[in-house]
mmCIF file with all atom_site columns, C-alpha atoms in Angstrom:
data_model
loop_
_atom_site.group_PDB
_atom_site.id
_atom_site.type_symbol
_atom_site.label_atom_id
_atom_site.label_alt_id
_atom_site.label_comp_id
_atom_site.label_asym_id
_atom_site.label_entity_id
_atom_site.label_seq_id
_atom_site.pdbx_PDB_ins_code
_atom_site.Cartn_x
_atom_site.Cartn_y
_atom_site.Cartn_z
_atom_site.occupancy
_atom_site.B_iso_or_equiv
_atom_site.pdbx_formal_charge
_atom_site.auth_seq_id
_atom_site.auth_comp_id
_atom_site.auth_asym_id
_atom_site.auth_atom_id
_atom_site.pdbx_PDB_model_num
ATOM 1  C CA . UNK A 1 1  ? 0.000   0.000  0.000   1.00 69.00 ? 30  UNK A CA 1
ATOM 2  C CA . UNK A 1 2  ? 2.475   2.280  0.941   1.00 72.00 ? 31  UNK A CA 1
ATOM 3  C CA . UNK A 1 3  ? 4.944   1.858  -2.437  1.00 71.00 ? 32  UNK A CA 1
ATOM 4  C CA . UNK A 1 4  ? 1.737   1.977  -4.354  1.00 63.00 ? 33  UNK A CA 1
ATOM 5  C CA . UNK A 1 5  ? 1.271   5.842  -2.549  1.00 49.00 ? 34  UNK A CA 1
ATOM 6  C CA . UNK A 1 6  ? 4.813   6.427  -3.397  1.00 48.00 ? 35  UNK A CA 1
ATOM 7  C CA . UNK A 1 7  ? 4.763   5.725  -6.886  1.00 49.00 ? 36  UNK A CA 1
ATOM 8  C CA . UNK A 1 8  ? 1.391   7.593  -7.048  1.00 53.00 ? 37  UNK A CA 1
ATOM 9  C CA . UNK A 1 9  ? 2.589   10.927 -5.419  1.00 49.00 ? 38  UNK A CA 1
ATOM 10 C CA . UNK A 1 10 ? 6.069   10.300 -7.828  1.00 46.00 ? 39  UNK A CA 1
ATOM 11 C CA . UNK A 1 11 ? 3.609   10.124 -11.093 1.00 47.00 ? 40  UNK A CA 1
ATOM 12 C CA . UNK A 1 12 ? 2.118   12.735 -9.572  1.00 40.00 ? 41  UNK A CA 1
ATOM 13 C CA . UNK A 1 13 ? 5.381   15.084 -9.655  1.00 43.00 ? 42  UNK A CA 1
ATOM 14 C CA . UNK A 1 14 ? 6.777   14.349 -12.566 1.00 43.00 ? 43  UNK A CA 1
ATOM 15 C CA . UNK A 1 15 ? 3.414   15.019 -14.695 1.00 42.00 ? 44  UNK A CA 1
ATOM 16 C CA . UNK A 1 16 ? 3.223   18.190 -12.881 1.00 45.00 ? 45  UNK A CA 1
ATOM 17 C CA . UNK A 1 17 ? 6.841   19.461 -13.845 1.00 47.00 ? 46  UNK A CA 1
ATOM 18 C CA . UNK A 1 18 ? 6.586   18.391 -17.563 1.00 49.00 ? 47  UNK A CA 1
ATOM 19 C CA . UNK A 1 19 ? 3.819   20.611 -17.752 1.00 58.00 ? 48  UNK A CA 1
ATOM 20 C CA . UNK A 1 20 ? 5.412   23.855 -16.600 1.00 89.00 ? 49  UNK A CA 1
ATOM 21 C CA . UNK A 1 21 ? 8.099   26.060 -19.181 1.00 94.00 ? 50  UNK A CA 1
ATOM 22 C CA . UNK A 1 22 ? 11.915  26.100 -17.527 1.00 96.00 ? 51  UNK A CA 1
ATOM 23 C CA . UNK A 1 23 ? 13.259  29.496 -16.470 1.00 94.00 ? 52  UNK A CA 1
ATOM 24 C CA . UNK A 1 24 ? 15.372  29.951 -19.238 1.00 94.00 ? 53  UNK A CA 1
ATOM 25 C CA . UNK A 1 25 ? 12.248  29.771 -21.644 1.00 95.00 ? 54  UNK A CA 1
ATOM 26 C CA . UNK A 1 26 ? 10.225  32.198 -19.307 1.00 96.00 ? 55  UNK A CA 1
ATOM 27 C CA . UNK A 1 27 ? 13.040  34.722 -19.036 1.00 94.00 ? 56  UNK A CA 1
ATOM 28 C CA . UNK A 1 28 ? 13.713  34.567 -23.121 1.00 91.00 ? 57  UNK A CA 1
ATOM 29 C CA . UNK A 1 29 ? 13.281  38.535 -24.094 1.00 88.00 ? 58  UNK A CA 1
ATOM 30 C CA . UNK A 1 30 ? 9.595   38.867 -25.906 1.00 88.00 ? 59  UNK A CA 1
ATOM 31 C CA . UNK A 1 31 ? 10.259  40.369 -29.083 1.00 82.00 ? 60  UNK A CA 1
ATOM 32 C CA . UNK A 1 32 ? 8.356   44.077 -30.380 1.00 80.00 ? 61  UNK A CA 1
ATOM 33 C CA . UNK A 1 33 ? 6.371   42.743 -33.398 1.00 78.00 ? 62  UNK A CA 1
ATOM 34 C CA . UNK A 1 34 ? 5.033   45.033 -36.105 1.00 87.00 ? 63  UNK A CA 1
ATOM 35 C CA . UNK A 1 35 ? 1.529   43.765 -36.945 1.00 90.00 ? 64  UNK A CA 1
ATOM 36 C CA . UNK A 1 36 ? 0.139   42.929 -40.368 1.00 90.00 ? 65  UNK A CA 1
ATOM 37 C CA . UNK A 1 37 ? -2.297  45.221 -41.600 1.00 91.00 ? 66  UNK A CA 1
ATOM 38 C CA . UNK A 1 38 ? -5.327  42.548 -41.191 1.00 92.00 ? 67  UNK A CA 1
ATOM 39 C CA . UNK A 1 39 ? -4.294  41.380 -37.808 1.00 90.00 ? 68  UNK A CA 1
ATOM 40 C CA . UNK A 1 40 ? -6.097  42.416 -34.935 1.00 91.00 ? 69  UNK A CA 1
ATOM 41 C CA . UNK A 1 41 ? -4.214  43.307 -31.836 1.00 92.00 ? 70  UNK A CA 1
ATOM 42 C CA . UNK A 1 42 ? -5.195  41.503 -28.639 1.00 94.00 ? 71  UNK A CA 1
ATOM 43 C CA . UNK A 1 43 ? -3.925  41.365 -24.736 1.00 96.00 ? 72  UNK A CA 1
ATOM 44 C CA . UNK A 1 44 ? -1.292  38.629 -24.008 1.00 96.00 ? 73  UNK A CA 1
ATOM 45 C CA . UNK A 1 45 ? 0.831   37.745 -20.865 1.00 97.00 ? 74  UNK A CA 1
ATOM 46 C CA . UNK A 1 46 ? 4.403   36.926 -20.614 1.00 96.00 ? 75  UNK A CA 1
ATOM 47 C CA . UNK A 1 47 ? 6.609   36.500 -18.088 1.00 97.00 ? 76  UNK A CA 1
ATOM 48 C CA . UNK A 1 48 ? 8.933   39.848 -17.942 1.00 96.00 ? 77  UNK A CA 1
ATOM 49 C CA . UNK A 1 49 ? 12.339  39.198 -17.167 1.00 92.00 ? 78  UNK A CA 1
ATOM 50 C CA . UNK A 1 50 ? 12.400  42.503 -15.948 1.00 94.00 ? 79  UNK A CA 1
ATOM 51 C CA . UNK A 1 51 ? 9.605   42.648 -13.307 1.00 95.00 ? 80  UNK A CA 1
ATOM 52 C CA . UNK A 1 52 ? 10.125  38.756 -12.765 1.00 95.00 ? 81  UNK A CA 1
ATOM 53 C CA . UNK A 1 53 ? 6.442   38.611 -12.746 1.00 96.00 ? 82  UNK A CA 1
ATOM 54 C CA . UNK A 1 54 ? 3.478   38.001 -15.304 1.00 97.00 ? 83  UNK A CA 1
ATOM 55 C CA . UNK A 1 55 ? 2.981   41.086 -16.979 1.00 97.00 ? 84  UNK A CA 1
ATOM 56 C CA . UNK A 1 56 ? 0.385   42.617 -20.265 1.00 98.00 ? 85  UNK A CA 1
ATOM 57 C CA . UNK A 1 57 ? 1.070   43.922 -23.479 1.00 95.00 ? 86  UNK A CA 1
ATOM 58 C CA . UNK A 1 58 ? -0.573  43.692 -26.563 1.00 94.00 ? 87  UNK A CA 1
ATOM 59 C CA . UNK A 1 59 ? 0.877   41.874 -29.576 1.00 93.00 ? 88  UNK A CA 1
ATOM 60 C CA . UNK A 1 60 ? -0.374  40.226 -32.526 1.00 90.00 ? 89  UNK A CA 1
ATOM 61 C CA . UNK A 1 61 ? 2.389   36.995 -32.347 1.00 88.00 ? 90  UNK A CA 1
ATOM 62 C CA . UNK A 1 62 ? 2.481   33.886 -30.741 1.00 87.00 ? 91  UNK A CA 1
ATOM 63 C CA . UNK A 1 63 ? 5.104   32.843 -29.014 1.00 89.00 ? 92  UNK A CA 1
ATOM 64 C CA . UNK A 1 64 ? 6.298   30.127 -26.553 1.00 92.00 ? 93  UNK A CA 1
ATOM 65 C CA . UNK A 1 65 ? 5.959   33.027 -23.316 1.00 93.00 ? 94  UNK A CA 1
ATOM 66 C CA . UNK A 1 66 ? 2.812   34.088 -24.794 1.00 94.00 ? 95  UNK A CA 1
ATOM 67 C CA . UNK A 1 67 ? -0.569  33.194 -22.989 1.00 96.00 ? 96  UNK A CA 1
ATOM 68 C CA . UNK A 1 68 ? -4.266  34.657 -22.928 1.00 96.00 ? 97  UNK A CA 1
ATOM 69 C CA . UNK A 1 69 ? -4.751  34.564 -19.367 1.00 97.00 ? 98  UNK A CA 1
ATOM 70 C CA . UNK A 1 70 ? -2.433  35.464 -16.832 1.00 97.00 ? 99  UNK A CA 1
ATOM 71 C CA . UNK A 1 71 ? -3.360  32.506 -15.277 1.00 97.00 ? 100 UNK A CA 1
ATOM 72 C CA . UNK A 1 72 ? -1.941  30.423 -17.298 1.00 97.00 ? 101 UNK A CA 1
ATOM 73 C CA . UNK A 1 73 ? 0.861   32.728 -17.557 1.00 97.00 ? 102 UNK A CA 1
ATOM 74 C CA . UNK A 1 74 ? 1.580   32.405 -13.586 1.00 96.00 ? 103 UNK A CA 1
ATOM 75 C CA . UNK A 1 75 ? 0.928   28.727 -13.674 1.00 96.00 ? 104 UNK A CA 1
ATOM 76 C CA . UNK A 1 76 ? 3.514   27.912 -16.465 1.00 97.00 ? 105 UNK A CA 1
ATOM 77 C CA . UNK A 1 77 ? 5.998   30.476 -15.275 1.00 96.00 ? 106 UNK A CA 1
ATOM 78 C CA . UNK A 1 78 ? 6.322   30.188 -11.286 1.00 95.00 ? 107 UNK A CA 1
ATOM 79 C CA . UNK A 1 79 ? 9.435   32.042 -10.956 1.00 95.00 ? 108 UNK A CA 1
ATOM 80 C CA . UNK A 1 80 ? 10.216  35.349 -9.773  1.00 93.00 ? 109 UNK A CA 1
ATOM 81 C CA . UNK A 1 81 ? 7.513   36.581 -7.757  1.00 89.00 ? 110 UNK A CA 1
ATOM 82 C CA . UNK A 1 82 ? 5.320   33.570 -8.313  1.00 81.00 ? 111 UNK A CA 1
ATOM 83 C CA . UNK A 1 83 ? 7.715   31.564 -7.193  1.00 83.00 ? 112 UNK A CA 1
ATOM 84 C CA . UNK A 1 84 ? 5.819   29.417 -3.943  1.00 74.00 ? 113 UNK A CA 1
ATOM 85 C CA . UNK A 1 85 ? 9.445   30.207 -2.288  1.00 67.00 ? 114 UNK A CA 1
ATOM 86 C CA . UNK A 1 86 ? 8.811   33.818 -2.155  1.00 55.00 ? 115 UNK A CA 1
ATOM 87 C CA . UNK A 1 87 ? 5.313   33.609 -0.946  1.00 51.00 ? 116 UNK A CA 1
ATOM 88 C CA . UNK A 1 88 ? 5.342   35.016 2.702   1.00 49.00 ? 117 UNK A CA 1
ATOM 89 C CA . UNK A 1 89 ? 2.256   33.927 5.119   1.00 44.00 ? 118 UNK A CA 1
ATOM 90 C CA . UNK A 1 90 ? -0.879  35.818 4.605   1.00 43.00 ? 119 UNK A CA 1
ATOM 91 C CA . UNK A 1 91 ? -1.537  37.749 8.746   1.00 46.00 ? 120 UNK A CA 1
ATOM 92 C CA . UNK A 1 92 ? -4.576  36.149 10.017  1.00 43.00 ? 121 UNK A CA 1
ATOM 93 C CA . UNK A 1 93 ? -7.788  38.651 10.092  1.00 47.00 ? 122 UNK A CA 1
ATOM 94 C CA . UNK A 1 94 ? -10.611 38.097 11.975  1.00 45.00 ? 123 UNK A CA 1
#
């Protein structure tokens, strides 16, 4: 029972990890892109080296640090400021 929990919670891991972008690819400078004249500007996240946080801008590319939500962003880039190693506890309010 217990090696069964084991390999569970290792499955577990590992399928999380594969799912998230490494550092490197987070940190990767987002390129200025001209758009073409039929392409329709919308709001994207990336991950700002800069800030070291999830951050807006509008762009017309797609890209590999490029997400609609900034959900998604903070969820495949948890580094920086989203790392859970820079979280500090929340004071309790009554």
């Amino acid at each position: 029972m217990k090696a069964t929990l084991v390999a569970i919670c290792f499955i577990a891991a590992v399928a999380y990890s594969m799912g998230r972008l490494t550092e490197k690819q987070c940190r990767t400078p987002v390129p200025s892109t001209l758009c073409a004249e039929d392409a329709k500007p919308r709001i994207i996240y990336y991950f700002s080296n800069h800030t070291s946080k999830c951050e807006p801008m509008l762009s017309c590319a797609d890209g590999i640090n490029h997400f609609e939500k900034p959900e998604c962003c903070r969820s495949e880039c948890p580094y920086g400021s989203h790392s859970k190693r820079n979280k500090k506890p929340q004071p309790f309010a009554e």
